[in-house]
């Protein structure tokens, strides 16, 4: 396949234009808001819904087990702390299982179908949660959450698959950041409004009815306007379609071919850039989940403050992360516009910001005294907020390495990374034998900071942004090599 004429000798894109416009080989320009942006907005809303459905129980369970805390006119369940922990963790049992199969299915059947089915099932089960709690107590709720986790396992692999088809190389970081910022938006909205809903006349069941209902509405909207790729979208103009396919090098003949392609599993696991990406994802999740699951306990036992008692305070770090996503995206867009740094440097720069600054603030957090809670909140907010830079770093690197198999790669790394979310709290339990001992907590923060340091160091030294040779898998029952589907951009 002949490379598009927009490439210079070193592979950079010459005709990228400022203000969000990109010029195709024919000279056509995409508008600032095109159908690709509509798809990203739908992904943003889908991720918002998914995370709202994921975190709603963590707030609702307080009202479910203590009706005096909100509206006393609704059922109360006598669940022990052990039972509550079991119910809350059950989501992730299913979530880890479907990551890799989800990437393969999204590659085979399209990201739209898998994402739509996953969110629809999760939304429907959320609406049914109050009824199931009354009929089957915690056991049925636990089973429900496992199935919800199984359905949400399709979330990230499907989203990555869709972005690999819709995002021009020049806009990949920006559109990916906008889409994935929905995760923080949904978390913030859910945490900030759940207390109000639980105290309303509809009581704690309204948390599930409203969030699940919004998810069902999104499913209808995505069914109507969503598309797995530009070639499947009836709304897109010929100019925008040509620009996207020229930028990522899509071969429409291959895209419409019914001939399945081999998935080069062995080459995935012998590729140094991919293995480094997987390790970086794992170290990131170790730090992130340590923060998410253990900081409230640290605040309560060491700083004598229960951060979960204030919904707005709980939402503050994630609100900061949501806003910082746009700050970092704007900075990256300006660097791209001015062609200041190549793509590989950009990925590693933002990943370093997202890992090494939180590394420093985590260490500082371990030394905050009990009488300085304001400083602890500031450090916690910075730690989570700065994490948003990773959306322009390793989290979009799957698409850099292989646009064709981006969803499968995300499924593999996300599966491994979420295992860290299970292991990290267990390690905390082994080390922190006395929750009132600040020295033991300091060890936990040092370990998390160490993971951040090592993971990013590996990414900086060994990470790549060039498309890998195994991206062009051969069709089954064929020896003909497929055309390249990637055009590297250097910003």
Short mmCIF file of C-alpha atoms in Angstrom, two decimals:
data_model
loop_
_atom_site.label_atom_id
_atom_site.label_comp_id
_atom_site.label_asym_id
_atom_site.label_seq_id
_atom_site.Cartn_x
_atom_site.Cartn_y
_atom_site.Cartn_z
CA UNK A 1 0.00 0.00 0.00
CA UNK A 2 1.42 3.36 -0.99
CA UNK A 3 1.82 5.77 1.92
CA UNK A 4 -0.29 8.94 1.74
CA UNK A 5 1.44 11.98 0.34
CA UNK A 6 0.93 13.92 3.57
CA UNK A 7 3.91 12.14 5.09
CA UNK A 8 7.29 13.73 5.19
CA UNK A 9 10.43 11.64 4.96
CA UNK A 10 10.62 11.25 8.71
CA UNK A 11 6.97 10.21 8.97
CA UNK A 12 5.53 13.41 10.40
CA UNK A 13 2.22 14.81 9.20
CA UNK A 14 2.77 18.00 7.23
CA UNK A 15 -0.75 19.19 6.70
CA UNK A 16 -2.08 19.13 10.24
CA UNK A 17 -3.78 22.47 10.77
CA UNK A 18 -4.43 24.38 14.01
CA UNK A 19 -7.72 24.77 15.86
CA UNK A 20 -8.59 21.09 15.65
CA UNK A 21 -8.63 20.92 11.82
CA UNK A 22 -6.65 18.36 9.80
CA UNK A 23 -6.00 18.50 6.08
CA UNK A 24 -6.40 15.39 3.94
CA UNK A 25 -4.45 14.53 0.83
CA UNK A 26 -7.14 16.18 -1.25
CA UNK A 27 -6.88 19.39 0.74
CA UNK A 28 -10.24 18.92 2.49
CA UNK A 29 -10.51 20.02 6.07
CA UNK A 30 -12.61 18.56 8.85
CA UNK A 31 -14.66 21.00 10.87
CA UNK A 32 -13.83 21.61 14.51
CA UNK A 33 -16.86 19.52 15.47
CA UNK A 34 -17.42 16.54 13.22
CA UNK A 35 -19.05 13.14 13.48
CA UNK A 36 -15.87 11.80 15.07
CA UNK A 37 -16.46 14.27 17.92
CA UNK A 38 -20.05 13.07 18.22
CA UNK A 39 -18.74 9.52 18.63
CA UNK A 40 -16.33 10.70 21.33
CA UNK A 41 -19.16 12.53 23.11
CA UNK A 42 -21.20 9.33 23.07
CA UNK A 43 -18.19 7.46 24.47
CA UNK A 44 -17.79 10.17 27.13
CA UNK A 45 -21.42 9.72 28.17
CA UNK A 46 -21.09 5.93 28.06
CA UNK A 47 -18.06 5.98 30.34
CA UNK A 48 -19.83 8.45 32.66
CA UNK A 49 -22.77 6.07 32.94
CA UNK A 50 -20.51 3.04 33.43
CA UNK A 51 -18.60 4.59 36.31
CA UNK A 52 -21.77 5.92 37.91
CA UNK A 53 -23.13 2.35 37.86
CA UNK A 54 -19.84 1.10 39.24
CA UNK A 55 -19.60 3.42 42.27
CA UNK A 56 -23.30 3.85 43.12
CA UNK A 57 -23.37 0.91 45.53
CA UNK A 58 -20.43 2.20 47.56
CA UNK A 59 -22.58 5.17 48.58
CA UNK A 60 -26.00 3.49 48.57
CA UNK A 61 -24.82 0.68 50.86
CA UNK A 62 -24.47 3.20 53.71
CA UNK A 63 -28.17 4.06 53.49
CA UNK A 64 -29.14 0.43 52.87
CA UNK A 65 -27.55 -0.68 56.15
CA UNK A 66 -28.44 2.38 58.25
CA UNK A 67 -31.80 3.88 57.36
CA UNK A 68 -31.47 6.45 60.12
CA UNK A 69 -28.66 8.06 58.10
CA UNK A 70 -31.04 9.10 55.29
CA UNK A 71 -34.74 8.44 54.63
CA UNK A 72 -35.97 5.97 57.31
CA UNK A 73 -39.03 4.87 55.31
CA UNK A 74 -37.16 2.28 53.27
CA UNK A 75 -35.78 -1.20 53.88
CA UNK A 76 -32.72 -1.67 56.05
CA UNK A 77 -30.38 -4.65 55.71
CA UNK A 78 -28.42 -6.13 58.59
CA UNK A 79 -25.15 -6.66 56.78
CA UNK A 80 -21.85 -7.03 58.64
CA UNK A 81 -18.69 -5.21 57.53
CA UNK A 82 -17.43 -8.48 56.06
CA UNK A 83 -20.64 -8.90 54.06
CA UNK A 84 -20.50 -5.32 52.80
CA UNK A 85 -16.90 -5.78 51.68
CA UNK A 86 -17.89 -8.97 49.88
CA UNK A 87 -20.74 -7.24 48.05
CA UNK A 88 -18.60 -4.26 47.10
CA UNK A 89 -15.76 -6.40 45.75
CA UNK A 90 -17.98 -8.82 43.82
CA UNK A 91 -18.16 -6.46 40.84
CA UNK A 92 -14.47 -6.93 40.14
CA UNK A 93 -14.66 -10.72 40.17
CA UNK A 94 -16.60 -10.57 36.93
CA UNK A 95 -14.83 -7.46 35.61
CA UNK A 96 -11.43 -9.15 35.41
CA UNK A 97 -12.76 -12.29 33.70
CA UNK A 98 -14.11 -10.70 30.49
CA UNK A 99 -11.29 -8.26 29.69
CA UNK A 100 -9.36 -10.38 27.19
CA UNK A 101 -12.39 -12.04 25.54
CA UNK A 102 -13.97 -8.59 25.25
CA UNK A 103 -11.05 -7.26 23.23
CA UNK A 104 -11.20 -10.21 20.86
CA UNK A 105 -14.99 -9.94 20.42
CA UNK A 106 -14.79 -6.17 19.86
CA UNK A 107 -12.15 -6.76 17.18
CA UNK A 108 -14.33 -9.42 15.53
CA UNK A 109 -17.84 -7.93 15.81
CA UNK A 110 -17.12 -4.22 16.27
CA UNK A 111 -16.79 -2.03 19.33
CA UNK A 112 -20.31 -0.60 19.11
CA UNK A 113 -22.12 -3.91 19.62
CA UNK A 114 -19.95 -5.00 22.54
CA UNK A 115 -20.09 -1.63 24.31
CA UNK A 116 -23.84 -1.32 23.75
CA UNK A 117 -24.56 -4.79 25.10
CA UNK A 118 -22.28 -4.32 28.11
CA UNK A 119 -23.77 -1.02 29.22
CA UNK A 120 -27.35 -2.07 28.49
CA UNK A 121 -27.09 -5.22 30.62
CA UNK A 122 -25.35 -3.32 33.42
CA UNK A 123 -28.00 -0.56 33.37
CA UNK A 124 -30.89 -3.03 33.40
CA UNK A 125 -29.44 -4.97 36.34
CA UNK A 126 -28.86 -1.72 38.21
CA UNK A 127 -32.56 -0.85 37.94
CA UNK A 128 -33.38 -4.33 39.30
CA UNK A 129 -30.95 -4.07 42.26
CA UNK A 130 -33.47 -2.80 44.90
CA UNK A 131 -35.94 -5.57 44.01
CA UNK A 132 -33.22 -8.22 44.13
CA UNK A 133 -32.00 -6.93 47.50
CA UNK A 134 -35.49 -7.41 48.96
CA UNK A 135 -35.99 -10.84 47.38
CA UNK A 136 -32.57 -12.43 47.81
CA UNK A 137 -30.72 -10.27 50.36
CA UNK A 138 -26.96 -9.80 49.93
CA UNK A 139 -26.44 -13.10 48.12
CA UNK A 140 -28.58 -12.06 45.15
CA UNK A 141 -27.08 -8.56 45.12
CA UNK A 142 -23.63 -10.13 45.07
CA UNK A 143 -24.57 -12.34 42.11
CA UNK A 144 -26.02 -9.31 40.35
CA UNK A 145 -22.80 -7.33 40.82
CA UNK A 146 -20.73 -10.20 39.42
CA UNK A 147 -22.83 -10.17 36.23
CA UNK A 148 -22.53 -6.38 36.09
CA UNK A 149 -18.77 -6.74 36.32
CA UNK A 150 -18.80 -9.29 33.51
CA UNK A 151 -20.76 -6.88 31.31
CA UNK A 152 -18.52 -3.89 32.11
CA UNK A 153 -15.46 -5.91 31.21
CA UNK A 154 -16.31 -4.92 27.62
CA UNK A 155 -16.00 -1.20 28.44
CA UNK A 156 -12.35 -0.32 27.86
CA UNK A 157 -11.51 -2.86 25.11
CA UNK A 158 -14.57 -1.73 23.13
CA UNK A 159 -13.84 1.96 23.67
CA UNK A 160 -10.24 1.49 22.53
CA UNK A 161 -11.42 -0.42 19.46
CA UNK A 162 -13.82 2.39 18.51
CA UNK A 163 -11.21 5.11 19.08
CA UNK A 164 -8.69 3.25 16.92
CA UNK A 165 -11.16 3.53 14.01
CA UNK A 166 -12.41 7.08 14.62
CA UNK A 167 -9.49 9.14 15.94
CA UNK A 168 -7.08 10.59 13.35
CA UNK A 169 -3.50 10.12 14.46
CA UNK A 170 -3.14 13.89 14.93
CA UNK A 171 -6.07 13.97 17.39
CA UNK A 172 -5.64 10.59 19.07
CA UNK A 173 -4.45 11.87 22.44
CA UNK A 174 -7.03 14.67 22.60
CA UNK A 175 -10.05 12.60 21.56
CA UNK A 176 -8.97 9.73 23.79
CA UNK A 177 -8.66 12.07 26.76
CA UNK A 178 -12.05 13.64 26.13
CA UNK A 179 -13.66 10.21 25.92
CA UNK A 180 -12.03 8.71 29.00
CA UNK A 181 -12.60 11.81 31.14
CA UNK A 182 -16.19 10.57 31.30
CA UNK A 183 -15.02 8.06 33.93
CA UNK A 184 -14.16 10.87 36.34
CA UNK A 185 -17.28 12.86 35.43
CA UNK A 186 -19.55 9.91 36.22
CA UNK A 187 -17.73 9.28 39.50
CA UNK A 188 -18.02 12.92 40.57
CA UNK A 189 -21.71 13.20 39.68
CA UNK A 190 -22.57 9.94 41.42
CA UNK A 191 -20.67 10.75 44.62
CA UNK A 192 -21.98 14.30 44.76
CA UNK A 193 -25.67 13.50 44.16
CA UNK A 194 -26.18 10.08 45.75
CA UNK A 195 -26.60 11.51 49.24
CA UNK A 196 -29.31 13.85 48.00
CA UNK A 197 -31.12 11.02 46.22
CA UNK A 198 -30.94 8.75 49.28
CA UNK A 199 -32.45 11.47 51.48
CA UNK A 200 -35.23 12.26 49.01
CA UNK A 201 -38.78 10.90 49.10
CA UNK A 202 -37.64 8.07 46.77
CA UNK A 203 -35.00 6.92 49.26
CA UNK A 204 -31.91 4.85 48.51
CA UNK A 205 -33.60 2.85 45.69
CA UNK A 206 -33.62 6.06 43.63
CA UNK A 207 -29.81 5.85 43.36
CA UNK A 208 -30.21 2.65 41.35
CA UNK A 209 -33.37 3.67 39.47
CA UNK A 210 -31.98 7.01 38.26
CA UNK A 211 -28.45 5.87 37.38
CA UNK A 212 -29.74 2.72 35.68
CA UNK A 213 -32.44 4.68 33.85
CA UNK A 214 -29.87 7.13 32.49
CA UNK A 215 -27.84 4.14 31.30
CA UNK A 216 -30.84 2.77 29.40
CA UNK A 217 -31.40 6.16 27.76
CA UNK A 218 -27.74 6.25 26.71
CA UNK A 219 -28.12 2.76 25.22
CA UNK A 220 -30.93 4.00 22.97
CA UNK A 221 -28.90 7.06 21.90
CA UNK A 222 -25.82 4.99 21.18
CA UNK A 223 -27.84 2.44 19.21
CA UNK A 224 -29.15 5.25 16.98
CA UNK A 225 -26.04 7.43 16.54
CA UNK A 226 -23.08 5.26 17.51
CA UNK A 227 -20.88 3.48 14.97
CA UNK A 228 -17.91 1.15 15.18
CA UNK A 229 -16.07 2.92 12.35
CA UNK A 230 -16.55 5.70 9.78
CA UNK A 231 -17.44 3.17 7.08
CA UNK A 232 -20.45 2.03 9.15
CA UNK A 233 -21.71 5.55 9.88
CA UNK A 234 -24.46 7.08 7.73
CA UNK A 235 -23.99 10.56 9.21
CA UNK A 236 -20.38 11.18 8.25
CA UNK A 237 -19.44 13.33 5.27
CA UNK A 238 -17.22 11.98 2.51
CA UNK A 239 -14.56 14.57 3.40
CA UNK A 240 -14.38 13.64 7.08
CA UNK A 241 -14.40 9.94 6.30
CA UNK A 242 -11.57 10.36 3.81
CA UNK A 243 -9.56 12.44 6.27
CA UNK A 244 -9.86 9.87 9.07
CA UNK A 245 -9.08 6.89 6.86
CA UNK A 246 -6.16 8.72 5.25
CA UNK A 247 -4.71 9.63 8.63
CA UNK A 248 -4.89 6.14 10.12
CA UNK A 249 -4.32 4.45 6.77
CA UNK A 250 -7.58 2.48 6.82
CA UNK A 251 -7.99 0.05 3.94
CA UNK A 252 -11.71 0.02 3.26
CA UNK A 253 -11.47 -3.19 1.31
CA UNK A 254 -9.96 -4.97 4.28
CA UNK A 255 -12.37 -3.29 6.65
CA UNK A 256 -15.39 -4.66 4.82
CA UNK A 257 -13.84 -8.05 4.17
CA UNK A 258 -15.61 -10.92 5.86
CA UNK A 259 -12.38 -12.90 5.97
CA UNK A 260 -11.29 -13.17 9.63
CA UNK A 261 -7.71 -12.30 10.50
CA UNK A 262 -5.32 -14.12 12.76
CA UNK A 263 -4.72 -12.64 16.17
CA UNK A 264 -0.94 -12.80 16.73
CA UNK A 265 -1.11 -13.78 20.40
CA UNK A 266 2.47 -15.07 20.57
CA UNK A 267 3.83 -11.88 19.04
CA UNK A 268 1.93 -9.81 21.61
CA UNK A 269 3.73 -11.54 24.45
CA UNK A 270 7.16 -11.41 22.81
CA UNK A 271 6.91 -7.69 21.99
CA UNK A 272 9.02 -5.60 24.35
CA UNK A 273 7.01 -2.35 23.83
CA UNK A 274 3.76 -4.18 24.63
CA UNK A 275 5.17 -5.98 27.67
CA UNK A 276 6.47 -2.64 28.98
CA UNK A 277 3.05 -1.11 28.37
CA UNK A 278 1.40 -3.93 30.33
CA UNK A 279 3.82 -3.46 33.24
CA UNK A 280 3.25 0.30 33.22
CA UNK A 281 -0.52 -0.27 33.33
CA UNK A 282 -0.10 -2.67 36.27
CA UNK A 283 2.08 -0.28 38.28
CA UNK A 284 -0.35 2.54 37.57
CA UNK A 285 -3.29 0.52 38.88
CA UNK A 286 -1.36 -0.52 41.98
CA UNK A 287 -0.92 3.12 42.97
CA UNK A 288 -4.39 4.19 41.86
CA UNK A 289 -6.27 1.39 43.65
CA UNK A 290 -4.16 1.72 46.78
CA UNK A 291 -5.24 5.34 46.81
CA UNK A 292 -8.88 4.65 46.02
CA UNK A 293 -9.42 1.83 48.50
CA UNK A 294 -7.13 2.68 51.40
CA UNK A 295 -6.98 6.47 51.69
CA UNK A 296 -10.39 6.72 53.45
CA UNK A 297 -9.18 4.26 56.09
CA UNK A 298 -5.93 6.21 56.45
CA UNK A 299 -7.80 9.48 56.84
CA UNK A 300 -10.08 7.98 59.47
CA UNK A 301 -7.50 6.15 61.56
CA UNK A 302 -4.46 8.42 61.27
CA UNK A 303 -5.98 11.85 60.62
CA UNK A 304 -9.15 11.17 62.64
CA UNK A 305 -11.32 12.21 59.73
CA UNK A 306 -13.75 10.08 57.75
CA UNK A 307 -13.55 11.39 54.20
CA UNK A 308 -16.51 9.22 53.15
CA UNK A 309 -18.83 11.13 55.49
CA UNK A 310 -18.76 14.08 53.11
CA UNK A 311 -19.84 13.21 49.57
CA UNK A 312 -18.53 16.45 48.06
CA UNK A 313 -15.16 15.97 49.74
CA UNK A 314 -15.01 12.40 48.41
CA UNK A 315 -15.73 13.69 44.91
CA UNK A 316 -13.14 16.50 45.04
CA UNK A 317 -10.07 14.48 43.90
CA UNK A 318 -12.00 13.05 40.95
CA UNK A 319 -13.37 16.46 40.03
CA UNK A 320 -9.76 17.66 39.97
CA UNK A 321 -8.79 14.74 37.73
CA UNK A 322 -11.67 15.50 35.37
CA UNK A 323 -10.63 19.14 35.03
CA UNK A 324 -6.92 18.34 34.72
CA UNK A 325 -7.67 16.01 31.80
CA UNK A 326 -8.73 19.06 29.79
CA UNK A 327 -5.79 21.14 31.01
CA UNK A 328 -3.29 18.50 29.92
CA UNK A 329 -5.15 17.93 26.67
CA UNK A 330 -4.99 21.64 25.85
CA UNK A 331 -1.27 21.71 26.58
CA UNK A 332 -0.71 18.68 24.38
CA UNK A 333 -2.77 20.25 21.59
CA UNK A 334 -0.59 23.38 21.71
CA UNK A 335 2.59 21.31 21.63
CA UNK A 336 1.17 19.43 18.65
CA UNK A 337 0.14 22.65 16.90
CA UNK A 338 3.60 24.15 17.30
CA UNK A 339 5.32 20.83 16.48
CA UNK A 340 7.50 21.22 19.56
CA UNK A 341 8.12 17.58 20.38
CA UNK A 342 7.70 14.21 18.60
CA UNK A 343 4.87 11.87 19.55
CA UNK A 344 7.12 9.51 21.53
CA UNK A 345 8.42 12.35 23.70
CA UNK A 346 4.88 13.66 24.22
CA UNK A 347 3.64 10.26 25.43
CA UNK A 348 6.56 9.86 27.84
CA UNK A 349 6.38 13.45 29.08
CA UNK A 350 2.72 13.28 30.08
CA UNK A 351 3.11 9.79 31.52
CA UNK A 352 5.97 11.07 33.67
CA UNK A 353 3.82 13.94 34.91
CA UNK A 354 0.98 11.53 35.69
CA UNK A 355 3.20 9.09 37.61
CA UNK A 356 6.16 10.89 39.11
CA UNK A 357 4.35 13.91 40.58
CA UNK A 358 1.84 11.60 42.38
CA UNK A 359 4.88 9.58 43.49
CA UNK A 360 6.21 12.66 45.29
CA UNK A 361 2.85 13.65 46.80
CA UNK A 362 2.26 10.09 48.05
CA UNK A 363 5.56 10.18 49.92
CA UNK A 364 4.65 13.57 51.38
CA UNK A 365 1.22 12.27 52.39
CA UNK A 366 2.89 9.64 54.56
CA UNK A 367 4.45 12.40 56.69
CA UNK A 368 1.35 14.57 57.18
CA UNK A 369 0.51 14.88 60.88
CA UNK A 370 -2.93 14.26 62.34
CA UNK A 371 -3.49 17.96 63.00
CA UNK A 372 -2.93 18.98 59.37
CA UNK A 373 -5.95 17.55 57.58
CA UNK A 374 -6.14 20.42 55.07
CA UNK A 375 -2.68 19.58 53.77
CA UNK A 376 -3.69 15.92 53.49
CA UNK A 377 -6.72 16.86 51.37
CA UNK A 378 -4.58 19.07 49.14
CA UNK A 379 -2.01 16.30 48.61
CA UNK A 380 -4.73 13.71 47.97
CA UNK A 381 -6.40 15.99 45.42
CA UNK A 382 -3.10 16.67 43.64
CA UNK A 383 -2.22 12.98 43.59
CA UNK A 384 -5.49 11.92 41.95
CA UNK A 385 -5.84 15.05 39.79
CA UNK A 386 -2.38 14.82 38.21
CA UNK A 387 -3.10 11.17 37.33
CA UNK A 388 -5.19 12.58 34.48
CA UNK A 389 -2.00 13.17 32.48
CA UNK A 390 -1.67 9.42 31.92
CA UNK A 391 -4.57 9.57 29.41
CA UNK A 392 -2.06 11.24 27.09
CA UNK A 393 0.62 8.73 28.06
CA UNK A 394 0.42 4.96 28.38
CA UNK A 395 -3.38 4.77 28.28
CA UNK A 396 -3.55 5.58 24.57
CA UNK A 397 -0.33 3.76 23.68
CA UNK A 398 -2.22 0.58 22.78
CA UNK A 399 -3.55 2.35 19.69
CA UNK A 400 -0.07 3.64 18.84
CA UNK A 401 1.37 0.13 18.85
CA UNK A 402 -1.46 -1.52 16.94
CA UNK A 403 -4.61 0.23 15.67
CA UNK A 404 -5.91 -3.13 14.41
CA UNK A 405 -5.64 -4.90 17.76
CA UNK A 406 -5.92 -1.96 20.18
CA UNK A 407 -9.01 -3.39 21.90
CA UNK A 408 -7.38 -6.78 22.46
CA UNK A 409 -4.23 -5.14 23.81
CA UNK A 410 -6.30 -3.03 26.19
CA UNK A 411 -8.17 -6.15 27.31
CA UNK A 412 -4.91 -7.92 28.14
CA UNK A 413 -3.29 -5.04 30.02
CA UNK A 414 -6.49 -4.04 31.80
CA UNK A 415 -7.02 -7.63 32.96
CA UNK A 416 -3.51 -7.79 34.42
CA UNK A 417 -3.78 -4.29 35.86
CA UNK A 418 -7.06 -4.97 37.63
CA UNK A 419 -5.46 -7.96 39.32
CA UNK A 420 -3.33 -5.33 41.04
CA UNK A 421 -6.54 -3.83 42.37
CA UNK A 422 -7.19 -7.14 44.10
CA UNK A 423 -3.64 -7.79 45.30
CA UNK A 424 -2.82 -4.28 46.56
CA UNK A 425 -5.46 -4.23 49.35
CA UNK A 426 -4.32 -7.71 50.47
CA UNK A 427 -0.74 -6.43 50.80
CA UNK A 428 -2.03 -3.49 52.81
CA UNK A 429 -3.78 -5.94 55.13
CA UNK A 430 -0.52 -7.84 55.67
CA UNK A 431 1.57 -4.75 56.42
CA UNK A 432 -0.90 -2.57 58.31
CA UNK A 433 -1.56 -4.72 61.37
CA UNK A 434 -2.24 -1.63 63.48
CA UNK A 435 -4.37 0.92 61.60
CA UNK A 436 -3.38 3.63 64.09
CA UNK A 437 0.35 3.24 63.35
CA UNK A 438 1.51 5.98 60.90
CA UNK A 439 4.82 4.18 60.28
CA UNK A 440 3.02 1.18 58.80
CA UNK A 441 0.93 3.42 56.54
CA UNK A 442 4.09 5.19 55.44
CA UNK A 443 5.40 1.87 54.12
CA UNK A 444 2.23 1.47 52.03
CA UNK A 445 2.71 4.90 50.48
CA UNK A 446 6.38 4.18 49.77
CA UNK A 447 5.47 0.94 48.00
CA UNK A 448 2.86 2.69 45.84
CA UNK A 449 5.33 5.50 45.07
CA UNK A 450 7.93 2.87 44.15
CA UNK A 451 5.54 1.25 41.69
CA UNK A 452 4.85 4.63 40.10
CA UNK A 453 8.58 5.28 39.77
CA UNK A 454 9.53 1.90 38.30
CA UNK A 455 6.55 1.70 35.93
CA UNK A 456 7.16 5.07 34.38
CA UNK A 457 10.92 4.53 34.21
CA UNK A 458 10.33 1.38 32.14
CA UNK A 459 7.92 3.27 29.89
CA UNK A 460 10.38 6.15 29.38
CA UNK A 461 13.30 3.83 28.56
CA UNK A 462 11.60 1.04 26.58
CA UNK A 463 8.21 2.43 25.52
CA UNK A 464 7.53 2.93 21.80
CA UNK A 465 4.94 4.77 19.74
CA UNK A 466 5.75 3.22 16.36
CA UNK A 467 3.28 0.74 14.93
CA UNK A 468 4.49 -2.81 15.49
CA UNK A 469 5.06 -5.23 12.59
CA UNK A 470 2.47 -7.66 13.96
CA UNK A 471 -0.25 -5.02 13.53
CA UNK A 472 -0.71 -6.31 9.95
CA UNK A 473 -1.91 -9.81 10.71
CA UNK A 474 -2.56 -12.10 7.75
CA UNK A 475 -6.07 -13.28 6.89
CA UNK A 476 -6.83 -16.83 7.90
CA UNK A 477 -6.23 -19.38 5.10
CA UNK A 478 -4.14 -16.83 3.23
CA UNK A 479 -0.46 -16.13 2.83
CA UNK A 480 -0.95 -12.66 1.40
CA UNK A 481 0.31 -9.90 3.62
CA UNK A 482 -2.24 -7.30 4.55
CA UNK A 483 -1.69 -3.67 3.76
CA UNK A 484 -0.46 -1.42 6.49
CA UNK A 485 -3.20 0.37 8.37
CA UNK A 486 -1.14 2.91 10.21
CA UNK A 487 0.47 6.23 9.52
CA UNK A 488 2.76 7.46 12.28
CA UNK A 489 2.44 11.02 13.43
CA UNK A 490 5.19 13.04 15.01
CA UNK A 491 4.00 16.08 16.89
#
